[in-house]
XYZ file of C-alpha atoms in Angstrom:
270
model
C 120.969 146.064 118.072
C 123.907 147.455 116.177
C 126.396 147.425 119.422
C 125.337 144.056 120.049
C 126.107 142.869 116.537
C 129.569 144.367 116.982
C 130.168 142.679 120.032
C 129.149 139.041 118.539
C 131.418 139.878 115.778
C 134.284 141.114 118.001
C 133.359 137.677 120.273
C 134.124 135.886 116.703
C 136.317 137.385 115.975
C 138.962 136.855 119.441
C 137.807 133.289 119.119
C 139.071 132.846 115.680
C 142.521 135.055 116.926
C 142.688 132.316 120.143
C 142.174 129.734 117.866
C 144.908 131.087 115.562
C 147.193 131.534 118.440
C 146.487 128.149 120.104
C 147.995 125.705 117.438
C 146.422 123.618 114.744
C 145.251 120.040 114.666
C 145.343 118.266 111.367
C 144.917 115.086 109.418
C 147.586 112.865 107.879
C 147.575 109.027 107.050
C 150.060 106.353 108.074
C 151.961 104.123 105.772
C 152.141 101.333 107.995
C 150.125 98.315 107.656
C 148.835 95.887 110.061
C 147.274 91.974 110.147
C 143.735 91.160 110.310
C 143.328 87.393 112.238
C 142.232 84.559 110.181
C 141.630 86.619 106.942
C 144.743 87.244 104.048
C 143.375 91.122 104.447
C 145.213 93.810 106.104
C 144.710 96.718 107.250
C 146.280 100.531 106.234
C 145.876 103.643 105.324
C 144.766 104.427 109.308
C 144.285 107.827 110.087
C 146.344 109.940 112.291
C 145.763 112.762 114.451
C 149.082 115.531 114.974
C 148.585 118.767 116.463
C 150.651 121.428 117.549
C 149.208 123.607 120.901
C 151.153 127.038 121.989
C 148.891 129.060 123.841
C 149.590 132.175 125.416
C 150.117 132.305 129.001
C 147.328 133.794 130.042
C 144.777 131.587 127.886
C 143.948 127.979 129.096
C 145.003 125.093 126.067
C 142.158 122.677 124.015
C 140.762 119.632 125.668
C 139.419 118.025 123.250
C 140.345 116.393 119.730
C 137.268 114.549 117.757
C 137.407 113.235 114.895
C 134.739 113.107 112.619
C 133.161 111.727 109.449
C 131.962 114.985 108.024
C 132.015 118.590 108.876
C 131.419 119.414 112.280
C 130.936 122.928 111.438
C 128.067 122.577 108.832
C 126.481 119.361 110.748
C 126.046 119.876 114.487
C 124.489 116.683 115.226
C 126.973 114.468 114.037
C 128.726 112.118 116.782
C 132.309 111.690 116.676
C 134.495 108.667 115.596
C 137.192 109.691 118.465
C 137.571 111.643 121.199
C 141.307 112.285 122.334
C 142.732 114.191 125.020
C 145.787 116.147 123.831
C 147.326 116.597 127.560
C 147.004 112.790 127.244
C 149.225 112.707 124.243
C 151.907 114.849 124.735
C 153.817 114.190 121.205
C 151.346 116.036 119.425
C 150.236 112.667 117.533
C 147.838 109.591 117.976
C 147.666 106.965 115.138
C 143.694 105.761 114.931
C 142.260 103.029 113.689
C 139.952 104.506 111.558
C 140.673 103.192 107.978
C 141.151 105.982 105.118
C 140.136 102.942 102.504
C 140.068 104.175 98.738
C 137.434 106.874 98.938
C 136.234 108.588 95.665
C 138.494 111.544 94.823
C 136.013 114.763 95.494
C 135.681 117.896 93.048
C 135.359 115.432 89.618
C 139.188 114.374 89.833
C 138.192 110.594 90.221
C 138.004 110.124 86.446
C 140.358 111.358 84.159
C 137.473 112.890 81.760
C 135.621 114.534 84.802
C 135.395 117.923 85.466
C 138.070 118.540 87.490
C 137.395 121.298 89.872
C 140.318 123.711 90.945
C 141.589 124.184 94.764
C 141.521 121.948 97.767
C 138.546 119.511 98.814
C 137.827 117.578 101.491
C 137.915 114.086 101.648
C 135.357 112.904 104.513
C 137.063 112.980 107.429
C 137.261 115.754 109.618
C 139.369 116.734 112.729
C 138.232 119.401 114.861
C 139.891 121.221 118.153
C 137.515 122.411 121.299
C 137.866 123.907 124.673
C 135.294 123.456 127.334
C 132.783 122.454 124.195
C 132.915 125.210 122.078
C 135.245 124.610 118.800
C 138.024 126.189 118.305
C 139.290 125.567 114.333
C 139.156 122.330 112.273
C 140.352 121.050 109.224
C 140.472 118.121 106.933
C 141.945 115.120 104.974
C 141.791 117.036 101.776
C 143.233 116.277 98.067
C 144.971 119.435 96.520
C 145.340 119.165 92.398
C 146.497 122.181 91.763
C 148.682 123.695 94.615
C 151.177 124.845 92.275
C 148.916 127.196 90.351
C 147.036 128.233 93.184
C 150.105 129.062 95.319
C 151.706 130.623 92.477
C 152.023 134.337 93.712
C 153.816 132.998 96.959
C 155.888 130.255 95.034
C 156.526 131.811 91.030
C 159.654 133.881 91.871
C 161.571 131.128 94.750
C 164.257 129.388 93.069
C 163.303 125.290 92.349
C 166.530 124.856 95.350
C 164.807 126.411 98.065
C 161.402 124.387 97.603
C 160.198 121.398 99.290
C 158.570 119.413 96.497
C 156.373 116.147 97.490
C 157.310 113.080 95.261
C 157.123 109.351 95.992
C 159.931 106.756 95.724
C 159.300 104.040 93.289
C 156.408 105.779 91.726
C 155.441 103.442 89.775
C 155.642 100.145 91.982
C 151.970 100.485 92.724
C 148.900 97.684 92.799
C 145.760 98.458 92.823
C 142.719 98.018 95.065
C 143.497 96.297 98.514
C 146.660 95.117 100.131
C 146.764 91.469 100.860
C 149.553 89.843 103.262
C 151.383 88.597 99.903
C 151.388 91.810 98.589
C 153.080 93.491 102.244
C 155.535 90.155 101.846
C 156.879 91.744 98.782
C 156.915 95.216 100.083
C 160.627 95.806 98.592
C 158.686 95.605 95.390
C 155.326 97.535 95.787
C 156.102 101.250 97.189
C 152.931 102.652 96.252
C 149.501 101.692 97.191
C 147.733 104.271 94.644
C 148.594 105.031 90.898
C 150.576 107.652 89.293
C 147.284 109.549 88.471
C 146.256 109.706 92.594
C 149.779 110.762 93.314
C 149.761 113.539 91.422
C 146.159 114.741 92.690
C 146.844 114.430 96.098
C 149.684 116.529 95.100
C 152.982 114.720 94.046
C 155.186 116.623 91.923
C 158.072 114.268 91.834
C 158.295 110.946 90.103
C 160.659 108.449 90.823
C 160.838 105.855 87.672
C 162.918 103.364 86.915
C 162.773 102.122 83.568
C 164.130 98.608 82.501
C 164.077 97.694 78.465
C 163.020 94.432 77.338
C 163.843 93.796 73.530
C 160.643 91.750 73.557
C 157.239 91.247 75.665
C 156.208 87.649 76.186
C 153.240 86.241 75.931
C 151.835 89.153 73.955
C 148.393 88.665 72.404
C 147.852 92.123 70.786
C 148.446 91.737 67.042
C 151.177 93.907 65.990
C 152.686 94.066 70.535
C 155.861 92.648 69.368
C 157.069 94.895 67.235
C 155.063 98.212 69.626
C 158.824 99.478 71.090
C 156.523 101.369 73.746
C 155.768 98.151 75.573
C 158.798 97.248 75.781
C 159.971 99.637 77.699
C 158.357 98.650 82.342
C 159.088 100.463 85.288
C 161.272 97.914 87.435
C 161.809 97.581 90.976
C 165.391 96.816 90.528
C 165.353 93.928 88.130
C 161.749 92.956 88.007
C 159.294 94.547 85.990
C 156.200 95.798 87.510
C 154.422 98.886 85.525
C 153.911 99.345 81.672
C 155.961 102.965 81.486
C 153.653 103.467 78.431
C 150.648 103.572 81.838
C 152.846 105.909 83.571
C 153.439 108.566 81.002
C 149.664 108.469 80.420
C 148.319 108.937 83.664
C 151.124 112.048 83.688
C 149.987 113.702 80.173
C 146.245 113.150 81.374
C 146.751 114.797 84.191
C 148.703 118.297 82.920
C 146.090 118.142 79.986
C 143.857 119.083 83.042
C 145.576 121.043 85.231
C 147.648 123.102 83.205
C 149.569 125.217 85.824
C 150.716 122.570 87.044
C 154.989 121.167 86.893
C 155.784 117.344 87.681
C 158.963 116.264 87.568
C 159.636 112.816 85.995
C 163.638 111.033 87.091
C 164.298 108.744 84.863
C 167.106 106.599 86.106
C 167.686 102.521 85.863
C-alpha cells in the first residue's frame, strides 16, 4: 500500500514536472471593441487565450485548450465555453468572444470599506491545458491587490530602473458602466473603461493624470462649490475636462489606507 502511494505521488508528481516543462496557457483581455447590429451597445472586454508550448523532444505537446467558467480542477462536471486546438493556432493566441463584462471584484475589494483580502483571486474564468484528456496545469483571470507586498522579498532590493511597473495612460479618462458607440466615437477622450480604484486592484501602479485648473466650476449647486479650490482643479484629456481630480486622489488614498505595502506612482503633468 505504501509503494503504491509512492508511485501515485511520483505519477503526480512527473505530471506536474511535464506540465512545468510544456509551457503555460493563460488569460488576458483585449482592449478592442466591436459593434453589436441594430443596438447603440458594443461589445469589449473579450477574453483571450495566449499560451506558450516547449516540450521536450521526447514528450508529445497539449491538444487541447478549454476555457471555462469556473475551476476545472475543483468542478469536474463543468462543460467548457471553448475548446481550441493550439497546433491550430500557431501564434500562441486566440481572441474569444466570451465577454469579461464588469464582474464583482473577488476577496472583498469591490467596496472600498470591505474586507479586503490579501494575494491573488480568481475572477471566474478559467483556462486550462490537456493532453489526450488528462489536464495538464491551468490558471486564471485573476485580480492581484497587493503584488508589491507580496513579491516583496524578490522585488525590495531591485532598483525602481530595472522594474517593469503596470500603469495606464490617461488614468483618469474613464466612464463608467457600459461602452456605447458614442462613447468608442470619442475614444481620444475616454482611455479607461474602469476607475482609478479598479486600476489599482487589478494591479496598476502608475498613474497618468493630467490636471487642467479652472478658476471657477459652472453650474455649481453645492453651497459654498465656488469658492471649494479642490473642484476646481479636473483631469483633462488635453483641453477638455473629464474627471474631478478631487475623485482621483480619493480612490488613490482609499486604496493605500488598505493595502499598505503597497507604492503607486501618481505623474502629474498638463
Amino acid at each position: 500500500m505504501i509503494k503504491g502511494t509512492i508511485l501515485l505521488l511520483l505519477y503526480a508528481s512527473c505530471d506536474i514536472a511535464l506540465a512545468a516543462q510544456c509551457g503555460k496557457v493563460w488569460l488576458t483581455v483585449s482592449s478592442l471593441w466591436r459593434p453589436i447590429a441594430a443596438s447603440d451597445k458594443v461589445v469589449d472586454a473579450e477574453l483571450e487565450v495566449n499560451w506558450e508550448l516547449d516540450c521536450p523532444t521526447s514528450t508529445e505537446y497539449p491538444d487541447t485548450i478549454k476555457v471555462f467558467t469556473a475551476d476545472p480542477v475543483h468542478n469536474k462536471t463543468i462543460r467548457p465555453k471553448l475548446i481550441l486546438s493550439p497546433l491550430e493556432h500557431p501564434r500562441g493566441y486566440y481572441r474569444t468572444n466570451i465577454t469579461v463584462g464588469r464582474p464583482p471584484l473577488p476577496g472583498g475589494w469591490d467596496t472600498r470599506d470591505g474586507a479586503t483580502l490579501p494575494g491573488p483571486h480568481c475572477l471566474k474564468h478559467h483556462v486550462a491545458l490537456y493532453k489526450d484528456g488528462d489536464l495538464f496545469m491551468s490558471s486564471c483571470l485573476r485580480i492581484w491587490p497587493t503584488w508589491m507586498y507580496d513579491l516583496r522579498r524578490q522585488l525590495g532590493r531591485l532598483p525602481i530602473g530595472s522594474l517593469m511597473i503596470p500603469g495606464t495612460h490617461n488614468s483618469g479618462c474613464y466612464k463608467h458602466g457600459d461602452l456605447t458607440r458614442r462613447d468608442v466615437f470619442q475614444r481620444y477622450l475616454l482611455t479607461q473603461d474602469r476607475n482609478v480604484w479598479t486600476q489599482l486592484v487589478h494591479g496598476i501602479r502608475y498613474l497618468d493624470i493630467r490636471v487642467g485648473y479652472y478658476p471657477s466650476r459652472p453650474n455649481a449647486t453645492a453651497p459654498g462649490e465656488e469658492s471649494n479650490s479642490i473642484n476646481r482643479f479636473w483631469v483633462n484629456h488635453d483641453v477638455i475636462r473629464i474627471t474631478p481630480l478631487s475623485a482621483i486622489i480619493k480612490d488613490v488614498r482609499n486604496f493605500l489606507d488598505v493595502a499598505r505595502g503597497e507604492v503607486v506612482i501618481m505623474d502629474f503633468h498638463r
